[in-house]
């Protein structure tokens, strides 16, 4: 009596999104990212969205009692099975049949653990990468998943991520603008004209993963070779400490192989790496992507530069990056550029995808 007593009264009588079973399909947004997977769906009784966010990795083990194969995913898998945890989307997409299979297993484990309803309309935020095999494998995972009985669609990640940057609804879909997605394996830029993707550009040279590698190298330099950190630790330093406004030097301790420990302070390594990253990103946009866009669609180029440029993706979470990016891009282009981002750029693609799903389920 507590759970579904509000459904049968008068009020919303529209049959929008009602599937054959009679219950309304639930709108779900999904991003299967190389570092993290993010899912959004409405909370109980129409409360705020529920966000599920987990590392995109898994490990399997044998149940000690039954011998059955069990699946562990996300932070738990990374922590407990560092020796055999698999990041199956490490390169951005499932590269081969094995990784596609693993992605399926991983995704189903999340779906089951979080009770994501099969009776749903699901929109996937998909990376723009020129890798037909990888995209086909991802498509396969999506089509064979147990959710999305009502509808399955996909839209580009940078478009989805721009939606919450432009407003509380789907304003971005009616705009002409440039979107930049700053991820772990790719920097992607596209123009959008009323939802149509124009002149998509991607580079694997300016990425969050590359920043992590740089941080690890710089830490070694900064500590005169006394400290070696792995890329995972470098990523944690970046995510916890990077700040273009108020970076504070921080200390960490390593255990030495022969016993004892060594404490060290990091002053420059993190922000030096990010400084280069941002310069490189500005350079790619100003000197490769935008000239190509101007060449393909001069009018769109002109209109888009008078509008805000939306940045999305995990790297856009770094405090102060919006203003810093705006300043450097304006300087490079010799004109005032406005840059915007959603409140939480890392989950923005999923939020945008979920809003599209809500609209599609509604008009379906
Ligand atoms: N709060 C944060 N501060 C700094 N960096 C962050 C933060 N959150 C995420 N990142 C970084 O953003 C990157 C992940 O971004 P995102 O989740 O958009 O990538 P992805 O979609 O998995 O990757 P790609 O599309 O490039 O394959 C990683 O490098 C991660 O370390
Ligand atoms: Mg991405």
Short mmCIF file of C-alpha atoms and ligand atoms in Angstrom, two decimals:
data_model
loop_
_atom_site.label_atom_id
_atom_site.label_comp_id
_atom_site.label_asym_id
_atom_site.label_seq_id
_atom_site.Cartn_x
_atom_site.Cartn_y
_atom_site.Cartn_z
CA UNK A 1 0.00 0.00 0.00
CA UNK A 2 2.90 2.33 0.37
CA UNK A 3 4.43 1.98 -3.05
CA UNK A 4 1.94 2.51 -5.82
CA UNK A 5 -1.09 4.12 -4.28
CA UNK A 6 -0.71 7.35 -6.25
CA UNK A 7 -1.11 5.88 -9.71
CA UNK A 8 -4.75 5.06 -10.21
CA UNK A 9 -6.44 8.32 -9.25
CA UNK A 10 -7.49 11.05 -11.64
CA UNK A 11 -4.88 13.53 -12.86
CA UNK A 12 -2.34 12.69 -15.52
CA UNK A 13 -4.42 10.60 -17.83
CA UNK A 14 -2.15 10.83 -20.84
CA UNK A 15 -0.95 7.46 -22.00
CA UNK A 16 2.44 8.87 -22.92
CA UNK A 17 5.16 6.28 -22.74
CA UNK A 18 2.82 3.52 -21.68
CA UNK A 19 4.05 0.23 -22.98
CA UNK A 20 2.00 -2.89 -23.67
CA UNK A 21 2.32 -3.95 -20.04
CA UNK A 22 0.47 -0.78 -19.07
CA UNK A 23 3.17 0.82 -16.93
CA UNK A 24 4.96 3.93 -18.18
CA UNK A 25 8.44 3.28 -19.54
CA UNK A 26 11.19 4.77 -17.40
CA UNK A 27 13.53 7.23 -19.19
CA UNK A 28 17.16 6.26 -18.64
CA UNK A 29 20.41 7.96 -19.75
CA UNK A 30 23.61 5.91 -20.05
CA UNK A 31 27.24 6.67 -20.75
CA UNK A 32 29.66 3.77 -20.96
CA UNK A 33 32.92 5.68 -20.64
CA UNK A 34 36.48 4.45 -20.75
CA UNK A 35 37.08 5.56 -17.16
CA UNK A 36 33.61 5.71 -15.66
CA UNK A 37 30.14 4.54 -16.49
CA UNK A 38 27.29 6.82 -15.50
CA UNK A 39 23.56 6.04 -15.53
CA UNK A 40 20.69 8.41 -14.70
CA UNK A 41 17.05 7.60 -14.09
CA UNK A 42 14.15 9.21 -12.22
CA UNK A 43 14.14 8.70 -8.47
CA UNK A 44 11.24 7.19 -6.59
CA UNK A 45 7.95 9.03 -7.02
CA UNK A 46 9.34 11.54 -9.48
CA UNK A 47 11.99 12.84 -7.11
CA UNK A 48 15.34 14.05 -8.38
CA UNK A 49 17.32 11.83 -10.73
CA UNK A 50 19.15 8.86 -9.33
CA UNK A 51 22.77 8.85 -10.57
CA UNK A 52 24.81 5.67 -10.66
CA UNK A 53 28.50 6.28 -11.22
CA UNK A 54 31.14 3.57 -11.25
CA UNK A 55 34.60 2.82 -12.64
CA UNK A 56 34.30 0.94 -15.93
CA UNK A 57 36.11 -2.20 -14.85
CA UNK A 58 35.33 -5.69 -13.68
CA UNK A 59 36.83 -8.84 -12.26
CA UNK A 60 35.34 -12.30 -11.98
CA UNK A 61 35.94 -14.82 -9.22
CA UNK A 62 34.66 -18.24 -8.25
CA UNK A 63 32.19 -18.44 -5.43
CA UNK A 64 34.03 -20.28 -2.66
CA UNK A 65 30.98 -22.38 -1.81
CA UNK A 66 29.24 -23.09 -5.10
CA UNK A 67 32.05 -22.67 -7.60
CA UNK A 68 29.77 -20.38 -9.58
CA UNK A 69 31.42 -17.51 -11.48
CA UNK A 70 30.68 -14.19 -9.81
CA UNK A 71 31.14 -10.71 -11.26
CA UNK A 72 32.52 -7.78 -9.32
CA UNK A 73 32.68 -4.36 -10.95
CA UNK A 74 33.71 -0.77 -10.34
CA UNK A 75 35.68 0.52 -7.35
CA UNK A 76 35.28 -2.78 -5.49
CA UNK A 77 36.81 -4.77 -8.36
CA UNK A 78 39.66 -2.26 -8.73
CA UNK A 79 40.42 -2.35 -5.00
CA UNK A 80 40.09 -6.07 -4.32
CA UNK A 81 41.42 -7.58 -7.56
CA UNK A 82 44.11 -5.17 -8.79
CA UNK A 83 45.95 -8.21 -10.20
CA UNK A 84 43.24 -9.12 -12.69
CA UNK A 85 40.75 -6.27 -12.95
CA UNK A 86 39.92 -5.47 -16.59
CA UNK A 87 39.20 -2.00 -17.92
CA UNK A 88 37.43 -3.24 -21.02
CA UNK A 89 36.81 0.20 -22.55
CA UNK A 90 40.32 1.43 -21.84
CA UNK A 91 40.75 2.65 -25.40
CA UNK A 92 37.28 4.29 -25.47
CA UNK A 93 35.31 1.50 -27.17
CA UNK A 94 35.20 -2.32 -26.98
CA UNK A 95 38.08 -3.19 -29.34
CA UNK A 96 37.20 -6.83 -29.95
CA UNK A 97 34.59 -9.53 -29.31
CA UNK A 98 36.12 -10.41 -25.94
CA UNK A 99 35.90 -6.87 -24.66
CA UNK A 100 32.37 -6.51 -26.04
CA UNK A 101 31.39 -9.64 -24.09
CA UNK A 102 33.01 -8.27 -20.94
CA UNK A 103 31.24 -4.94 -21.40
CA UNK A 104 27.94 -6.81 -21.66
CA UNK A 105 28.63 -8.73 -18.45
CA UNK A 106 29.68 -5.54 -16.67
CA UNK A 107 26.62 -3.61 -17.84
CA UNK A 108 24.19 -6.40 -16.90
CA UNK A 109 25.77 -6.61 -13.43
CA UNK A 110 25.10 -2.89 -12.91
CA UNK A 111 21.58 -3.18 -14.29
CA UNK A 112 20.79 -6.03 -11.95
CA UNK A 113 22.38 -4.58 -8.85
CA UNK A 114 20.60 -1.26 -9.33
CA UNK A 115 17.24 -2.62 -10.48
CA UNK A 116 17.19 -0.62 -13.70
CA UNK A 117 13.82 -1.49 -15.21
CA UNK A 118 13.60 -3.42 -18.47
CA UNK A 119 10.51 -1.38 -19.29
CA UNK A 120 12.52 1.69 -20.12
CA UNK A 121 13.44 4.10 -22.88
CA UNK A 122 17.22 4.35 -22.94
CA UNK A 123 19.39 7.00 -24.57
CA UNK A 124 23.12 6.32 -24.80
CA UNK A 125 25.73 9.08 -25.01
CA UNK A 126 28.22 7.75 -27.56
CA UNK A 127 31.77 8.97 -28.15
CA UNK A 128 32.62 10.35 -31.57
CA UNK A 129 35.59 8.21 -32.55
CA UNK A 130 36.59 7.05 -36.00
CA UNK A 131 36.64 3.36 -35.15
CA UNK A 132 33.85 1.48 -36.96
CA UNK A 133 34.62 -1.89 -35.34
CA UNK A 134 34.63 -0.43 -31.84
CA UNK A 135 31.39 1.45 -32.50
CA UNK A 136 29.77 -1.69 -33.87
CA UNK A 137 30.82 -3.62 -30.77
CA UNK A 138 29.35 -0.92 -28.55
CA UNK A 139 26.16 -0.95 -30.62
CA UNK A 140 26.01 -4.67 -30.03
CA UNK A 141 26.28 -4.30 -26.27
CA UNK A 142 23.52 -1.68 -26.35
CA UNK A 143 21.15 -3.67 -28.54
CA UNK A 144 21.55 -6.85 -26.52
CA UNK A 145 21.12 -5.29 -23.12
CA UNK A 146 18.09 -6.22 -21.02
CA UNK A 147 16.90 -2.61 -20.66
CA UNK A 148 15.26 -0.30 -23.19
CA UNK A 149 12.31 -2.49 -24.21
CA UNK A 150 10.40 0.69 -25.04
CA UNK A 151 13.12 2.48 -26.97
CA UNK A 152 16.86 2.59 -27.54
CA UNK A 153 18.59 5.56 -29.13
CA UNK A 154 22.07 7.03 -29.14
CA UNK A 155 23.33 10.61 -29.45
CA UNK A 156 26.84 12.05 -29.48
CA UNK A 157 28.42 12.46 -26.06
CA UNK A 158 29.39 16.10 -26.64
CA UNK A 159 25.82 17.02 -27.61
CA UNK A 160 24.37 15.22 -24.58
CA UNK A 161 26.94 16.86 -22.29
CA UNK A 162 26.05 20.32 -23.59
CA UNK A 163 22.36 19.96 -22.77
CA UNK A 164 22.64 20.68 -19.02
CA UNK A 165 25.15 23.46 -19.79
CA UNK A 166 22.59 25.38 -21.86
CA UNK A 167 19.58 25.15 -19.54
CA UNK A 168 17.23 23.04 -17.46
CA UNK A 169 15.51 21.48 -20.43
CA UNK A 170 16.59 20.65 -24.00
CA UNK A 171 17.51 24.19 -25.10
CA UNK A 172 20.80 23.00 -26.63
CA UNK A 173 18.91 21.02 -29.25
CA UNK A 174 17.56 24.28 -30.75
CA UNK A 175 20.93 26.04 -30.74
CA UNK A 176 23.87 26.48 -33.07
CA UNK A 177 27.05 26.05 -31.02
CA UNK A 178 30.40 24.36 -30.63
CA UNK A 179 30.83 21.59 -28.04
CA UNK A 180 34.10 20.23 -26.72
CA UNK A 181 34.29 16.96 -24.83
CA UNK A 182 37.37 16.53 -22.64
CA UNK A 183 37.67 12.84 -21.81
CA UNK A 184 40.23 10.26 -20.77
CA UNK A 185 41.12 8.93 -24.22
CA UNK A 186 39.94 11.69 -26.53
CA UNK A 187 39.46 15.38 -27.05
CA UNK A 188 36.43 15.82 -29.24
CA UNK A 189 34.96 18.94 -30.79
CA UNK A 190 31.90 19.30 -32.99
CA UNK A 191 29.55 22.01 -34.08
CA UNK A 192 25.84 21.41 -33.59
CA UNK A 193 23.08 22.96 -35.67
CA UNK A 194 19.73 22.13 -34.08
CA UNK A 195 21.08 18.78 -32.95
CA UNK A 196 22.84 17.95 -36.23
CA UNK A 197 26.53 17.19 -35.71
CA UNK A 198 28.86 19.07 -38.08
CA UNK A 199 32.61 18.76 -38.73
CA UNK A 200 33.32 16.33 -35.87
CA UNK A 201 36.96 16.37 -34.80
CA UNK A 202 38.78 14.02 -32.45
CA UNK A 203 42.33 13.63 -31.32
CA UNK A 204 43.85 11.03 -29.05
CA UNK A 205 46.85 13.27 -28.38
CA UNK A 206 45.29 15.65 -25.84
CA UNK A 207 43.67 13.54 -23.16
CA UNK A 208 43.13 13.00 -19.46
CA UNK A 209 45.18 9.81 -19.66
CA UNK A 210 48.09 11.73 -21.17
CA UNK A 211 47.88 14.23 -18.30
CA UNK A 212 48.12 11.34 -15.84
CA UNK A 213 51.26 10.06 -17.58
CA UNK A 214 52.76 13.55 -17.53
CA UNK A 215 51.97 13.97 -13.83
CA UNK A 216 53.70 10.66 -13.05
CA UNK A 217 56.82 11.80 -14.97
CA UNK A 218 56.85 15.23 -13.39
CA UNK A 219 56.48 13.76 -9.90
CA UNK A 220 59.59 11.70 -10.54
CA UNK A 221 61.43 14.84 -11.66
CA UNK A 222 60.12 17.00 -8.85
CA UNK A 223 61.26 14.45 -6.25
CA UNK A 224 64.67 13.94 -7.89
CA UNK A 225 63.77 10.39 -8.78
CA UNK A 226 62.80 9.39 -5.25
CA UNK A 227 59.13 8.88 -5.99
CA UNK A 228 57.56 6.77 -8.72
CA UNK A 229 53.79 6.77 -8.91
CA UNK A 230 51.58 4.79 -11.28
CA UNK A 231 49.05 6.39 -13.62
CA UNK A 232 46.17 5.49 -11.33
CA UNK A 233 47.76 7.44 -8.45
CA UNK A 234 48.51 10.29 -10.85
CA UNK A 235 44.83 10.35 -11.81
CA UNK A 236 43.86 10.52 -8.15
CA UNK A 237 46.26 13.44 -7.58
CA UNK A 238 44.70 15.22 -10.56
CA UNK A 239 41.11 14.57 -9.52
CA UNK A 240 41.72 15.56 -5.90
CA UNK A 241 44.11 18.48 -6.23
CA UNK A 242 44.00 20.07 -9.68
CA UNK A 243 42.70 23.62 -9.48
CA UNK A 244 43.33 26.50 -11.88
CA UNK A 245 42.35 29.04 -9.21
CA UNK A 246 43.62 27.88 -5.82
CA UNK A 247 45.97 25.00 -6.22
CA UNK A 248 47.50 24.02 -2.88
CA UNK A 249 50.72 21.99 -2.69
CA UNK A 250 50.02 18.62 -1.03
CA UNK A 251 52.00 15.89 0.65
CA UNK A 252 51.85 12.14 0.27
CA UNK A 253 53.76 9.22 1.74
CA UNK A 254 55.19 6.18 0.01
CA UNK A 255 56.21 2.98 1.70
CA UNK A 256 59.75 2.03 0.83
CA UNK A 257 60.45 -1.52 -0.29
CA UNK A 258 62.95 -2.16 2.52
CA UNK A 259 60.58 -0.79 5.18
CA UNK A 260 60.15 2.75 6.38
CA UNK A 261 58.37 5.47 4.49
CA UNK A 262 59.14 8.64 2.60
CA UNK A 263 57.05 11.78 2.77
CA UNK A 264 57.13 14.23 -0.12
CA UNK A 265 55.38 17.39 -1.26
CA UNK A 266 54.08 18.08 -4.75
CA UNK A 267 54.13 21.71 -5.78
CA UNK A 268 54.35 21.83 -9.55
CA UNK A 269 53.80 18.44 -11.16
CA UNK A 270 50.02 18.45 -11.29
CA UNK A 271 49.44 21.97 -12.57
CA UNK A 272 52.41 21.92 -14.97
CA UNK A 273 50.85 18.92 -16.70
CA UNK A 274 47.43 20.59 -16.79
CA UNK A 275 48.85 23.81 -18.08
CA UNK A 276 50.28 21.97 -21.07
CA UNK A 277 47.05 20.05 -21.54
CA UNK A 278 44.99 23.20 -21.72
CA UNK A 279 47.41 24.91 -24.10
CA UNK A 280 47.33 21.86 -26.36
CA UNK A 281 43.53 21.72 -26.25
CA UNK A 282 43.27 25.40 -27.19
CA UNK A 283 45.79 24.86 -29.97
CA UNK A 284 43.85 21.90 -31.45
CA UNK A 285 40.61 23.85 -31.38
CA UNK A 286 41.91 27.16 -32.66
CA UNK A 287 44.27 25.81 -35.27
CA UNK A 288 42.70 22.57 -36.49
CA UNK A 289 39.04 22.15 -35.58
CA UNK A 290 37.79 25.72 -36.07
CA UNK A 291 39.54 26.25 -39.43
CA UNK A 292 38.00 22.99 -40.65
CA UNK A 293 34.59 24.10 -39.45
CA UNK A 294 35.01 27.50 -41.14
CA UNK A 295 35.98 25.72 -44.31
CA UNK A 296 33.00 23.33 -44.23
CA UNK A 297 30.30 25.64 -42.85
CA UNK A 298 31.36 29.29 -42.80
CA UNK A 299 28.00 30.60 -41.58
CA UNK A 300 27.74 28.04 -38.79
CA UNK A 301 31.28 28.91 -37.73
CA UNK A 302 30.40 32.60 -37.50
CA UNK A 303 27.15 32.00 -35.64
CA UNK A 304 28.71 29.47 -33.27
CA UNK A 305 31.56 31.75 -32.19
CA UNK A 306 29.03 34.39 -31.18
CA UNK A 307 27.43 31.81 -28.89
CA UNK A 308 28.91 30.12 -25.83
CA UNK A 309 31.18 27.13 -26.42
CA UNK A 310 30.15 24.26 -24.15
CA UNK A 311 32.84 22.12 -22.55
CA UNK A 312 31.94 18.72 -21.15
CA UNK A 313 33.59 15.54 -19.90
CA UNK A 314 35.55 14.68 -16.79
CA UNK A 315 38.48 17.03 -17.42
CA UNK A 316 36.02 19.96 -17.48
CA UNK A 317 35.42 19.31 -13.74
CA UNK A 318 38.71 20.93 -12.75
CA UNK A 319 37.95 24.12 -10.79
CA UNK A 320 38.63 27.25 -12.83
CA UNK A 321 39.08 25.43 -16.15
CA UNK A 322 36.09 27.18 -17.77
CA UNK A 323 37.52 30.66 -17.14
CA UNK A 324 41.07 29.64 -17.99
CA UNK A 325 39.96 28.00 -21.22
CA UNK A 326 37.89 31.05 -22.11
CA UNK A 327 40.86 33.34 -21.56
CA UNK A 328 43.36 31.27 -23.53
CA UNK A 329 41.00 30.56 -26.43
CA UNK A 330 40.00 34.24 -26.65
CA UNK A 331 43.68 35.23 -26.75
CA UNK A 332 44.47 32.63 -29.41
CA UNK A 333 41.54 33.68 -31.62
CA UNK A 334 41.85 37.37 -30.89
CA UNK A 335 38.21 37.77 -30.03
CA UNK A 336 35.99 37.37 -26.97
CA UNK A 337 34.82 33.80 -26.59
CA UNK A 338 32.30 32.75 -24.00
CA UNK A 339 32.75 29.26 -22.50
CA UNK A 340 30.15 27.42 -20.41
CA UNK A 341 29.91 24.05 -18.66
CA UNK A 342 27.28 22.15 -16.72
CA UNK A 343 27.56 22.00 -12.92
CA UNK A 344 28.96 18.49 -13.07
CA UNK A 345 30.57 18.12 -16.50
CA UNK A 346 31.56 14.49 -15.90
CA UNK A 347 27.97 13.33 -15.49
CA UNK A 348 26.55 15.93 -17.91
CA UNK A 349 26.47 13.57 -20.95
CA UNK A 350 24.35 11.11 -18.98
CA UNK A 351 22.03 13.84 -17.66
CA UNK A 352 21.55 15.15 -21.20
CA UNK A 353 20.91 11.65 -22.53
CA UNK A 354 18.34 11.09 -19.77
CA UNK A 355 16.53 14.31 -20.72
CA UNK A 356 16.37 13.20 -24.34
CA UNK A 357 15.04 9.82 -23.17
CA UNK A 358 12.35 11.55 -21.10
CA UNK A 359 11.26 13.55 -24.15
CA UNK A 360 11.27 10.52 -26.47
CA UNK A 361 9.41 8.29 -24.04
CA UNK A 362 6.86 11.05 -23.70
CA UNK A 363 6.16 11.42 -27.40
CA UNK A 364 6.63 7.81 -28.34
N1 LIG B 1 36.82 15.95 -10.64
C1 LIG B 1 37.75 15.75 -11.57
N2 LIG B 1 38.85 16.51 -11.63
C2 LIG B 1 39.80 16.31 -12.55
N3 LIG B 1 39.71 15.39 -13.53
C3 LIG B 1 38.64 14.59 -13.54
C4 LIG B 1 37.60 14.73 -12.57
N4 LIG B 1 36.65 13.81 -12.84
C5 LIG B 1 37.09 13.12 -13.91
N5 LIG B 1 38.28 13.59 -14.33
C6 LIG B 1 39.09 13.10 -15.46
O1 LIG B 1 38.31 13.13 -16.64
C7 LIG B 1 38.66 12.03 -17.47
C8 LIG B 1 37.41 11.20 -17.72
O2 LIG B 1 36.50 11.98 -18.40
P1 LIG B 1 35.17 11.32 -19.02
O3 LIG B 1 34.48 10.56 -17.95
O4 LIG B 1 34.45 12.36 -19.73
O5 LIG B 1 35.91 10.32 -20.02
P2 LIG B 1 35.42 9.07 -20.82
O6 LIG B 1 34.13 9.36 -21.48
O7 LIG B 1 35.51 7.88 -19.94
O8 LIG B 1 36.60 9.01 -21.86
P3 LIG B 1 36.68 9.08 -23.44
O9 LIG B 1 35.36 9.54 -23.96
O10 LIG B 1 37.80 10.03 -23.70
O11 LIG B 1 37.03 7.70 -23.82
C9 LIG B 1 39.71 11.23 -16.73
O12 LIG B 1 40.98 11.64 -17.17
C10 LIG B 1 39.46 11.65 -15.29
O13 LIG B 1 40.60 11.51 -14.47
MG1 LIG B 2 33.86 10.21 -23.25
#
